């Protein structure tokens, strides 16, 4: 009368396997910790796969014992009272000792990896990341570079990130390049990374920080040493002077329309605002609005016209600008390479 | 099996009517009201979950805006923890602990009623925030400085603060009752090493509440002072520290999760022996493990803070403690399996959910080891991996345990059986839905998806997995609705259950279904861990305690309700000003005065 009431074990395993395949398919575009692109992330991934193997073995054994016991000892009408066993000391010792030993091994590996991750390198590129609601301020104090929402690092070299916050707690996380570390107001946290592969890596804030927490994204570019040096050199230059009429108009508007209260542009004396990103080389960045929009004229227009519509809660207000004024601003800002 | 006449006991006249419920101090009625109110809030929290899952089903959806979304996920967590799971446990415990220890009621019946009404009114108070300026939107864990007035400038966080304070008082009163009742009101012969495991877990849980709640109670007051009185406890600009909040919160928050799981483990430990026709394997180990989990649970709190920048030695210490706590948990799982092994297994719905519990808790426990491994936690902390883990232990664990307990004890509470076929359908939907909803979360967390985000980009490979999770969530929802239907239909017209429909082992099955107000005609003398089994199958004769002065039951009282109501209005006053504050205070004092003046007997 009753067919098996529970989903058989093999179907569960099939579901898990399918989901894993699905997951691997997602891997292709996903910022995943299991595709590490740095030495420090690699250490974590190695530990992860060791633990995963142990977990799979434990899972299969224990779930099997559970489901087998229910199927094997299912009540039959011929059953009498089963043997009333109260316990077995040997078993108790065995299944106390076995998990304890496995966990002890895991702990030793944990401590080793943790120590390696905590050991800040003596010689490294210094990058300071300051969290704001909802964007990332990025500076290279030794190189005189200030940018936002985009980080460049040379491959093969260690970078030490100094993490601070101007407002609430945020968390810096680029899965392919390392674990996360919180940015806490009043605290200074540090972590190191040594990227091993050139590429572009996605990061997001990983500590709930308010309305647009989901929108606080960034990209890390791991460059060849030459690419990195070229990038630094370009970032150190003051802002491009506008050449077209429209861009010149934009350069005027930006200093008077309100933008000057929050943004800075190196070489433009009126633009010394510290509340929003530095725009000196904003056109060299791949995205705007902390990873929400690809950088192009249309998206820039969309953003400037109504920032809170793109990024809810954004501190960048919808200013009273005419379409012509916005076009001028776009012309100027797209020239700020 | 003893034969009983299969009819429902007649209801005495004074036990009918709304006033009888509002003034009751009967632990069974109080327990039932706890359970019904919890069920209501489970549905509210479930609706919030469905909204969350709908919003996340695909990238860049605009079902709800982020401000509303952030309120909804905050209230989902707060509601499920404080208004659904904890009160359900308090309710089942309230109903059955006195029966299981052979008592006629809890030690402090009016205090018991107070706990119930504080919970119900606090739930109303908290949810009223949606209509009175906005619900709290800073997460159920409310990290500073996001909860400061500067970054959360609606009333929401204040509703959260005072709602939780009321709920904390409610939990503390219930815990006092459990501790005193269990320690001092056991039937003759009921030594501690004969206590049902459900009673052991309730005792442990009660101590956890008594020691953990003060931490959050204090933290919430400090937060209120920061928000309204210009202090800097959690504000670094004035010499304070946001991490102080985290330590105070998690010192409560971690024991909190054991508060939620231990009673469920107790329920499972009651169900498995009855449906296997064998004693619980390794009773002593299971009892000690429960208590050990309670103790060790106080030493692991900072594993929620691995990424805040603590020194590695500190991270390692909390990592070690978090791994140690896995050992008593493993011991229990093995003992449960050994209870089933060699038994004569009756695969009815209570057992289905008990087995579901074990299978899902294994997964939740294993993912917990990943989280305890600090370097891995650096990657998966604050991602959907954690959301998957927590739902396996809290839904697969606590909720499956609660549901198992309801199917098991529904006949005792109502005198009727639930429908077995609908029970199986419910189980399949809830088990399959649970795995569909929450297993992929581990994967998508590994694929880089952080938690507490109202949307995500389209090019990150998270869409399909989120859609699967949403389908799982809807599947669970359908299962819960079927459960609700079964509960209501069975209560109205289920088959009459009799005293002992499951051939149970423990004292609650010695009395009628439902029990009379005084629980037992005569208090049994207990001579073993399975008093009913001993009598029915072990050839023992039930002996009864002599009560030379007879007994009397405590009279009903309106004062706990009035006092609670006064406190609730007072909390509105903390937010809206002096008029409700004064009115609340007056009602509170009136309630207190009435209570003190009412004779206790």
XYZ file of N, CA and C in Angstrom, chain B residues 383-578:
588
model
N 28.046 34.763 2.574
C 27.565 34.394 1.245
C 26.368 33.469 1.401
N 25.823 33.061 0.278
C 24.698 32.140 0.316
C 25.064 30.771 0.859
N 26.353 30.483 0.958
C 26.772 29.230 1.599
C 26.256 29.209 3.033
N 26.389 30.348 3.719
C 25.919 30.431 5.101
C 24.397 30.352 5.142
N 23.730 31.000 4.192
C 22.266 30.953 4.158
C 21.811 29.506 3.975
N 22.537 28.759 3.122
C 22.221 27.335 2.959
C 22.427 26.579 4.257
N 23.603 26.782 4.876
C 23.895 26.105 6.139
C 22.821 26.389 7.181
N 22.515 27.662 7.383
C 21.612 28.001 8.482
C 20.207 27.463 8.244
N 19.792 27.396 6.969
C 18.455 26.850 6.726
C 18.421 25.337 6.852
N 19.546 24.674 6.580
C 19.556 23.235 6.826
C 19.414 22.943 8.304
N 20.103 23.717 9.163
C 19.984 23.422 10.591
C 18.720 24.008 11.205
N 18.270 25.185 10.722
C 17.103 25.790 11.337
C 15.797 25.321 10.712
N 15.789 25.078 9.400
C 14.565 24.578 8.799
C 14.603 23.050 8.786
N 15.657 22.495 8.214
C 15.802 21.043 8.218
C 15.899 20.491 9.623
N 16.455 21.256 10.520
C 16.577 20.858 11.913
C 15.363 21.288 12.721
N 15.366 22.538 13.157
C 14.327 23.000 14.079
C 12.915 22.830 13.531
N 12.673 23.260 12.309
C 11.287 23.214 11.811
C 10.830 21.778 11.571
N 11.693 20.956 10.989
C 11.322 19.548 10.834
C 11.064 18.921 12.201
N 11.864 19.291 13.195
C 11.651 18.782 14.547
C 10.310 19.223 15.113
N 9.992 20.501 14.932
C 8.708 21.014 15.414
C 7.562 20.284 14.731
N 7.656 20.133 13.416
C 6.579 19.474 12.671
C 6.446 18.022 13.124
N 7.593 17.344 13.314
C 7.537 15.963 13.818
C 6.806 15.927 15.156
N 7.145 16.889 16.023
C 6.510 16.953 17.336
C 5.030 17.199 17.241
N 4.626 18.037 16.281
C 3.196 18.303 16.114
C 2.466 17.047 15.665
N 2.996 16.368 14.655
C 2.335 15.131 14.207
C 2.280 14.104 15.334
N 3.336 14.064 16.149
C 3.427 13.075 17.239
C 2.427 13.386 18.335
N 2.355 14.667 18.724
C 1.580 15.028 19.897
C 0.206 15.604 19.600
N -0.103 15.827 18.322
C -1.435 16.320 17.960
C -2.531 15.438 18.554
N -2.393 14.114 18.473
C -3.455 13.263 19.057
C -3.635 13.508 20.545
N -2.538 13.740 21.260
C -2.648 13.957 22.705
C -3.325 15.288 22.987
N -2.988 16.315 22.184
C -3.507 17.659 22.428
C -4.989 17.750 22.073
N -5.371 17.142 20.942
C -6.732 17.339 20.430
C -7.633 16.134 20.627
N -7.028 14.980 20.890
C -7.840 13.770 20.986
C -8.143 13.150 19.645
N -7.574 13.705 18.564
C -7.850 13.177 17.218
C -6.552 12.892 16.481
N -6.630 11.992 15.516
C -5.470 11.681 14.685
C -5.433 12.613 13.491
N -4.202 12.943 13.068
C -4.068 13.679 11.806
C -4.158 12.700 10.644
N -4.473 13.231 9.481
C -4.619 12.384 8.296
C -3.245 11.940 7.802
N -3.046 10.634 7.754
C -1.721 10.108 7.430
C -1.343 10.366 5.969
N -2.323 10.247 5.064
C -2.000 10.438 3.633
C -1.550 11.873 3.384
N -2.299 12.854 3.920
C -1.889 14.247 3.727
C -0.552 14.497 4.419
N -0.309 13.774 5.498
C 0.977 13.908 6.182
C 2.131 13.504 5.287
N 1.931 12.418 4.552
C 2.987 11.965 3.647
C 3.198 12.972 2.522
N 2.086 13.483 1.984
C 2.204 14.487 0.917
C 2.975 15.702 1.432
N 2.598 16.157 2.626
C 3.291 17.293 3.250
C 4.775 16.990 3.376
N 5.087 15.788 3.851
C 6.498 15.451 4.047
C 7.266 15.515 2.731
N 6.700 14.907 1.705
C 7.415 14.882 0.428
C 7.657 16.302 -0.074
N 6.603 17.132 -0.008
C 6.759 18.510 -0.488
C 7.791 19.269 0.335
N 7.741 19.087 1.660
C 8.650 19.852 2.501
C 10.086 19.350 2.360
N 10.258 18.028 2.232
C 11.610 17.484 2.124
C 12.237 17.832 0.780
N 11.473 17.613 -0.285
C 11.991 17.922 -1.625
C 12.179 19.431 -1.764
N 11.166 20.189 -1.318
C 11.238 21.648 -1.428
C 12.442 22.203 -0.687
N 12.671 21.678 0.503
C 13.785 22.106 1.350
C 15.116 21.911 0.631
N 15.290 20.732 0.044
C 16.563 20.464 -0.634
C 16.717 21.306 -1.901
N 15.605 21.494 -2.626
C 15.650 22.337 -3.831
C 15.969 23.781 -3.477
N 15.360 24.241 -2.358
C 15.536 25.650 -1.992
C 16.922 25.911 -1.432
N 17.423 25.007 -0.590
C 18.588 25.376 0.205
C 19.883 24.678 -0.181
N 19.818 23.516 -0.860
C 21.106 22.926 -1.222
C 21.851 23.776 -2.243
N 21.165 24.240 -3.302
C 21.891 25.058 -4.286
C 22.508 26.319 -3.698
N 22.034 26.736 -2.526
C 22.611 27.950 -1.927
C 24.081 27.745 -1.593
N 24.440 26.513 -1.206
C 25.854 26.262 -0.945
C 26.664 26.513 -2.213
N 26.095 26.066 -3.332
C 26.794 26.180 -4.609
C 26.905 27.646 -5.024
N 25.788 28.360 -4.961
C 25.831 29.728 -5.464
C 26.690 30.623 -4.559
N 26.810 30.240 -3.283
C 27.740 30.963 -2.413
C 29.173 30.727 -2.845
N 29.470 29.480 -3.213
C 30.809 29.168 -3.713
C 31.053 29.855 -5.048
N 29.968 30.136 -5.771
C 30.090 30.847 -7.048
C 30.136 32.360 -6.852
N 30.207 32.813 -5.597
C 30.480 34.222 -5.349
C 29.299 35.088 -4.950
N 28.133 34.493 -4.664
C 26.970 35.330 -4.358
C 26.938 35.695 -2.879
N 27.070 37.001 -2.568
C 26.982 37.407 -1.162
C 25.544 37.309 -0.674
N 25.358 37.446 0.644
C 24.002 37.417 1.167
C 23.474 38.819 1.420
N 22.170 38.862 1.694
C 21.512 40.136 2.010
C 21.570 41.122 0.844
N 21.529 40.592 -0.382
C 21.462 41.465 -1.555
C 20.087 41.326 -2.186
N 19.532 42.491 -2.592
C 18.164 42.445 -3.113
C 18.129 42.081 -4.586
N 19.281 42.164 -5.224
C 19.361 41.761 -6.612
C 20.806 41.438 -6.954
N 21.051 40.977 -8.180
C 22.403 40.642 -8.580
C 22.514 40.820 -10.090
N 23.773 40.937 -10.575
C 24.009 41.167 -11.986
C 23.687 39.932 -12.819
N 23.430 40.185 -14.106
C 22.978 39.112 -14.983
C 24.120 38.241 -15.499
N 25.337 38.718 -15.405
C 26.451 38.039 -16.052
C 27.287 37.217 -15.071
N 26.716 36.899 -13.908
C 27.517 36.259 -12.873
C 27.210 34.773 -12.740
N 26.301 34.252 -13.533
C 26.038 32.814 -13.511
C 25.210 32.356 -12.330
N 24.444 33.274 -11.706
C 23.673 32.903 -10.519
C 22.196 32.698 -10.808
N 21.763 33.024 -12.039
C 20.324 33.076 -12.325
C 19.627 31.734 -12.163
N 20.179 30.718 -12.850
C 19.481 29.425 -12.875
C 19.358 28.854 -11.480
N 20.432 28.944 -10.735
C 20.410 28.383 -9.378
C 19.372 29.107 -8.524
N 19.310 30.416 -8.637
C 18.324 31.164 -7.866
C 16.905 30.780 -8.246
N 16.700 30.514 -9.518
C 15.360 30.114 -9.951
C 14.980 28.776 -9.333
N 15.938 27.852 -9.318
C 15.677 26.550 -8.685
C 15.327 26.744 -7.215
N 16.084 27.600 -6.541
C 15.819 27.852 -5.116
C 14.426 28.417 -4.913
N 14.024 29.317 -5.810
C 12.695 29.907 -5.676
C 11.622 28.849 -5.853
N 11.809 27.963 -6.819
C 10.841 26.879 -7.006
C 10.781 26.030 -5.738
N 11.937 25.745 -5.150
C 11.964 25.001 -3.895
C 11.193 25.711 -2.801
N 11.363 27.020 -2.720
C 10.668 27.792 -1.681
C 9.161 27.724 -1.865
N 8.715 27.819 -3.108
C 7.271 27.717 -3.348
C 6.775 26.311 -2.996
N 7.606 25.302 -3.275
C 7.222 23.926 -2.947
C 7.028 23.774 -1.448
N 7.957 24.339 -0.677
C 7.802 24.314 0.780
C 6.489 24.986 1.159
N 6.221 26.142 0.544
C 5.007 26.893 0.856
C 3.759 26.054 0.658
N 3.714 25.316 -0.459
C 2.551 24.469 -0.717
C 2.453 23.393 0.363
N 3.599 22.832 0.734
C 3.606 21.812 1.788
C 3.049 22.348 3.089
N 3.442 23.560 3.447
C 2.971 24.158 4.701
C 1.465 24.388 4.635
N 0.967 24.803 3.477
C -0.484 25.016 3.355
C -1.240 23.708 3.525
N -0.674 22.645 2.965
C -1.305 21.334 3.125
C -1.296 20.913 4.590
N -0.201 21.219 5.263
C -0.075 20.931 6.688
C -1.174 21.655 7.461
N -1.341 22.927 7.120
C -2.357 23.742 7.776
C -3.744 23.146 7.568
N -3.996 22.749 6.337
C -5.282 22.129 5.996
C -5.493 20.859 6.820
N -4.438 20.046 6.904
C -4.532 18.796 7.661
C -4.808 19.091 9.131
N -4.109 20.098 9.675
C -4.301 20.440 11.083
C -5.760 20.818 11.355
N -6.287 21.692 10.500
C -7.634 22.193 10.755
C -8.662 21.081 10.556
N -8.554 20.352 9.432
C -9.498 19.273 9.160
C -9.458 18.191 10.236
N -8.252 17.824 10.640
C -8.121 16.743 11.613
C -8.672 17.153 12.957
N -8.466 18.430 13.306
C -8.990 18.893 14.588
C -10.504 18.806 14.606
N -11.083 19.145 13.430
C -12.549 19.108 13.357
C -13.077 17.687 13.341
N -12.436 16.845 12.503
C -13.096 15.552 12.235
C -12.123 14.399 12.070
N -10.958 14.493 12.672
C -10.042 13.369 12.590
C -10.540 12.196 13.422
N -9.998 11.020 13.156
C -10.366 9.827 13.918
C -10.021 10.028 15.385
N -10.895 9.559 16.265
C -10.624 9.716 17.690
C -9.385 8.910 18.061
N -8.503 9.508 18.856
C -7.174 8.931 19.063
C -7.097 7.990 20.257
N -7.855 8.273 21.287
C -7.654 7.500 22.509
C -6.422 7.967 23.251
N -6.164 7.305 24.394
C -5.047 7.752 25.242
C -3.689 7.601 24.579
N -3.507 6.526 23.797
C -2.144 6.082 23.486
C -2.075 5.517 22.073
N -2.316 6.379 21.052
C -2.401 5.862 19.682
C -1.086 5.319 19.133
N 0.054 5.777 19.664
C 1.335 5.373 19.089
C 2.025 4.252 19.875
N 1.401 3.753 20.950
C 2.083 2.826 21.866
C 3.318 3.515 22.438
N 3.075 4.642 23.095
C 4.166 5.486 23.577
C 4.839 4.962 24.831
N 6.002 5.542 25.134
C 6.825 5.079 26.258
C 6.666 5.916 27.518
N 6.256 7.173 27.346
C 6.389 8.136 28.442
C 5.034 8.560 28.996
N 5.090 9.329 30.094
C 3.923 9.544 30.941
C 2.744 10.257 30.287
N 3.004 11.053 29.237
C 1.869 11.774 28.663
C 0.833 10.807 28.092
N 1.277 9.608 27.730
C 0.346 8.636 27.146
C -0.441 7.885 28.217
N -0.160 8.186 29.503
C -0.887 7.526 30.591
C -2.208 8.204 30.896
N -2.433 9.350 30.273
C -3.655 10.086 30.602
C -4.494 10.260 29.336
N -5.648 10.895 29.488
C -6.568 10.962 28.355
C -6.058 11.939 27.294
N -6.702 11.867 26.110
C -6.345 12.779 25.022
C -7.565 13.610 24.669
N -7.634 14.892 24.970
C -6.642 15.647 25.735
C -6.701 15.344 27.222
N -5.616 15.682 27.920
C -5.607 15.419 29.354
C -6.605 16.315 30.074
N -7.058 15.896 31.238
C -7.882 16.813 32.026
C -7.018 17.973 32.523
N -7.676 18.999 33.052
C -6.932 20.183 33.502
C -5.851 19.801 34.509
N -6.117 18.804 35.314
C -5.158 18.423 36.349
C -4.191 17.337 35.885
N -4.172 17.083 34.594
C -3.234 16.182 33.919
C -3.427 14.706 34.238
N -3.263 14.326 35.478
C -3.363 12.911 35.852
C -4.363 12.769 36.986
N -5.178 11.713 36.908
C -6.040 11.446 38.066
C -5.164 11.163 39.270
N -4.174 10.286 39.050
C -3.208 9.994 40.111
C -1.803 10.089 39.513
N -0.874 10.668 40.279
C 0.493 10.820 39.785
C 1.204 9.475 39.834
N 1.722 8.994 38.693
C 2.432 7.708 38.712
C 3.765 7.806 39.440
N 4.200 6.665 39.997
C 5.556 6.554 40.533
C 6.412 5.976 39.419
N 7.517 6.648 39.120
C 8.326 6.276 37.954
C 9.461 5.357 38.376
N 9.630 4.258 37.638
C 10.707 3.329 37.994
C 11.687 3.102 36.852
N 11.559 3.832 35.762
C 12.487 3.639 34.651
C 12.353 4.771 33.654
N 13.099 4.648 32.561
C 13.073 5.713 31.554
C 11.855 5.627 30.667
N 11.242 4.455 30.602
C 10.070 4.291 29.731
C 8.915 3.722 30.554
N 8.336 4.569 31.439
C 7.329 4.046 32.376
C 6.160 3.355 31.690
N 5.701 3.878 30.542
C 4.548 3.247 29.890
C 4.938 1.935 29.230
N 6.122 1.902 28.647
C 6.584 0.659 28.027
C 6.701 -0.420 29.087
N 7.248 -0.060 30.254
C 7.429 -1.034 31.331
C 6.104 -1.659 31.742
N 5.060 -0.815 31.793
C 3.753 -1.326 32.212
C 3.115 -2.186 31.112
N 3.217 -1.692 29.845
C 2.510 -2.388 28.765
C 3.261 -3.623 28.285
N 4.579 -3.562 28.217
C 5.363 -4.645 27.615
C 6.348 -5.273 28.569
N 6.579 -4.625 29.715
C 7.612 -5.113 30.618
C 7.047 -5.817 31.843
N 5.749 -5.983 31.846
C 5.132 -6.729 32.938
C 5.101 -5.995 34.260
N 5.311 -4.678 34.229
C 5.293 -3.951 35.509
C 3.914 -3.427 35.804
N 3.669 -3.217 37.096
C 2.402 -2.650 37.489
C 2.640 -1.196 37.846
N 1.759 -0.297 37.378
C 1.938 1.125 37.656
C 1.569 1.414 39.099
N 2.471 2.039 39.809
C 2.233 2.441 41.192
C 1.891 3.923 41.192
N 1.162 4.393 42.168
C 0.764 5.793 42.183
C 1.194 6.481 43.458
N 1.472 7.774 43.329
C 1.859 8.554 44.503
C 0.651 8.765 45.388
N 0.922 8.826 46.666
C -0.139 9.156 47.620
C -0.149 10.668 47.782
N -1.300 11.285 47.608
C -1.404 12.732 47.815
C -2.368 12.966 48.967
N -1.862 12.940 50.203
C -2.746 12.942 51.378
C -3.619 14.182 51.485
N -3.141 15.311 50.921
C -3.948 16.526 51.013
C -4.706 16.796 49.730
N -4.723 15.807 48.841
C -5.382 16.038 47.556
C -4.586 17.066 46.769
N -5.228 17.692 45.800
C -4.550 18.741 45.048
C -5.579 19.778 44.653
N -5.124 20.974 44.371
C -6.024 21.949 43.755
C -5.264 22.634 42.635
N -5.986 23.053 41.649
C -5.364 23.682 40.497
C -5.414 25.187 40.654
N -4.430 25.892 40.107
C -4.389 27.353 40.266
C -5.575 28.004 39.564
N -6.156 29.059 40.160
C -7.292 29.732 39.544
C -6.828 30.573 38.361
N -7.738 30.868 37.433
C -7.370 31.720 36.303
C -7.030 33.133 36.769
N -6.363 33.906 35.892
C -5.957 35.261 36.257
C -5.868 36.130 35.014
N -6.466 37.314 35.105
C -6.423 38.268 33.988
C -5.146 39.116 34.050
N -4.456 39.100 35.205
C -3.375 40.076 35.422
C -2.175 39.893 34.501
N -1.774 38.661 34.178
C -0.657 38.563 33.234
C -0.956 39.245 31.899
N -2.180 39.106 31.409
C -2.527 39.749 30.142
C -2.487 41.267 30.284
N -3.035 41.767 31.388
C -3.074 43.219 31.578
C -1.656 43.773 31.723
N -0.843 43.077 32.503
C 0.536 43.522 32.696
C 1.279 43.541 31.365
N 1.106 42.478 30.566
C 1.769 42.420 29.252
C 1.290 43.550 28.369
N -0.014 43.785 28.382
C -0.571 44.845 27.548
C 0.036 46.189 27.945
N 0.145 46.408 29.265
C 0.767 47.649 29.740
C 2.192 47.786 29.243
N 2.942 46.691 29.290
C 4.324 46.740 28.813
C 4.380 47.063 27.331
N 3.462 46.469 26.566
C 3.471 46.739 25.125
C 3.211 48.224 24.859
N 2.206 48.795 25.545
C 1.924 50.218 25.343
C 3.124 51.052 25.770
N 3.773 50.638 26.852
C 4.970 51.329 27.315
C 6.038 51.320 26.232
N 6.181 50.209 25.524
C 7.164 50.136 24.445
C 6.799 51.080 23.299
N 5.505 51.168 22.999
C 5.088 52.174 22.017
C 5.503 53.556 22.500
N 5.415 53.746 23.830
C 5.809 55.022 24.407
C 7.280 55.299 24.233
N 8.123 54.265 24.290
C 9.559 54.463 24.104
C 9.833 55.016 22.710
N 8.907 54.749 21.791
C 9.112 55.212 20.420
C 8.348 56.497 20.137
N 7.105 56.552 20.624
C 6.246 57.665 20.218
C 6.066 58.728 21.277
N 6.600 58.539 22.465
C 6.592 59.660 23.404
C 5.799 59.436 24.662
N 5.597 60.515 25.366
C 5.220 60.451 26.770
C 3.790 59.961 26.995
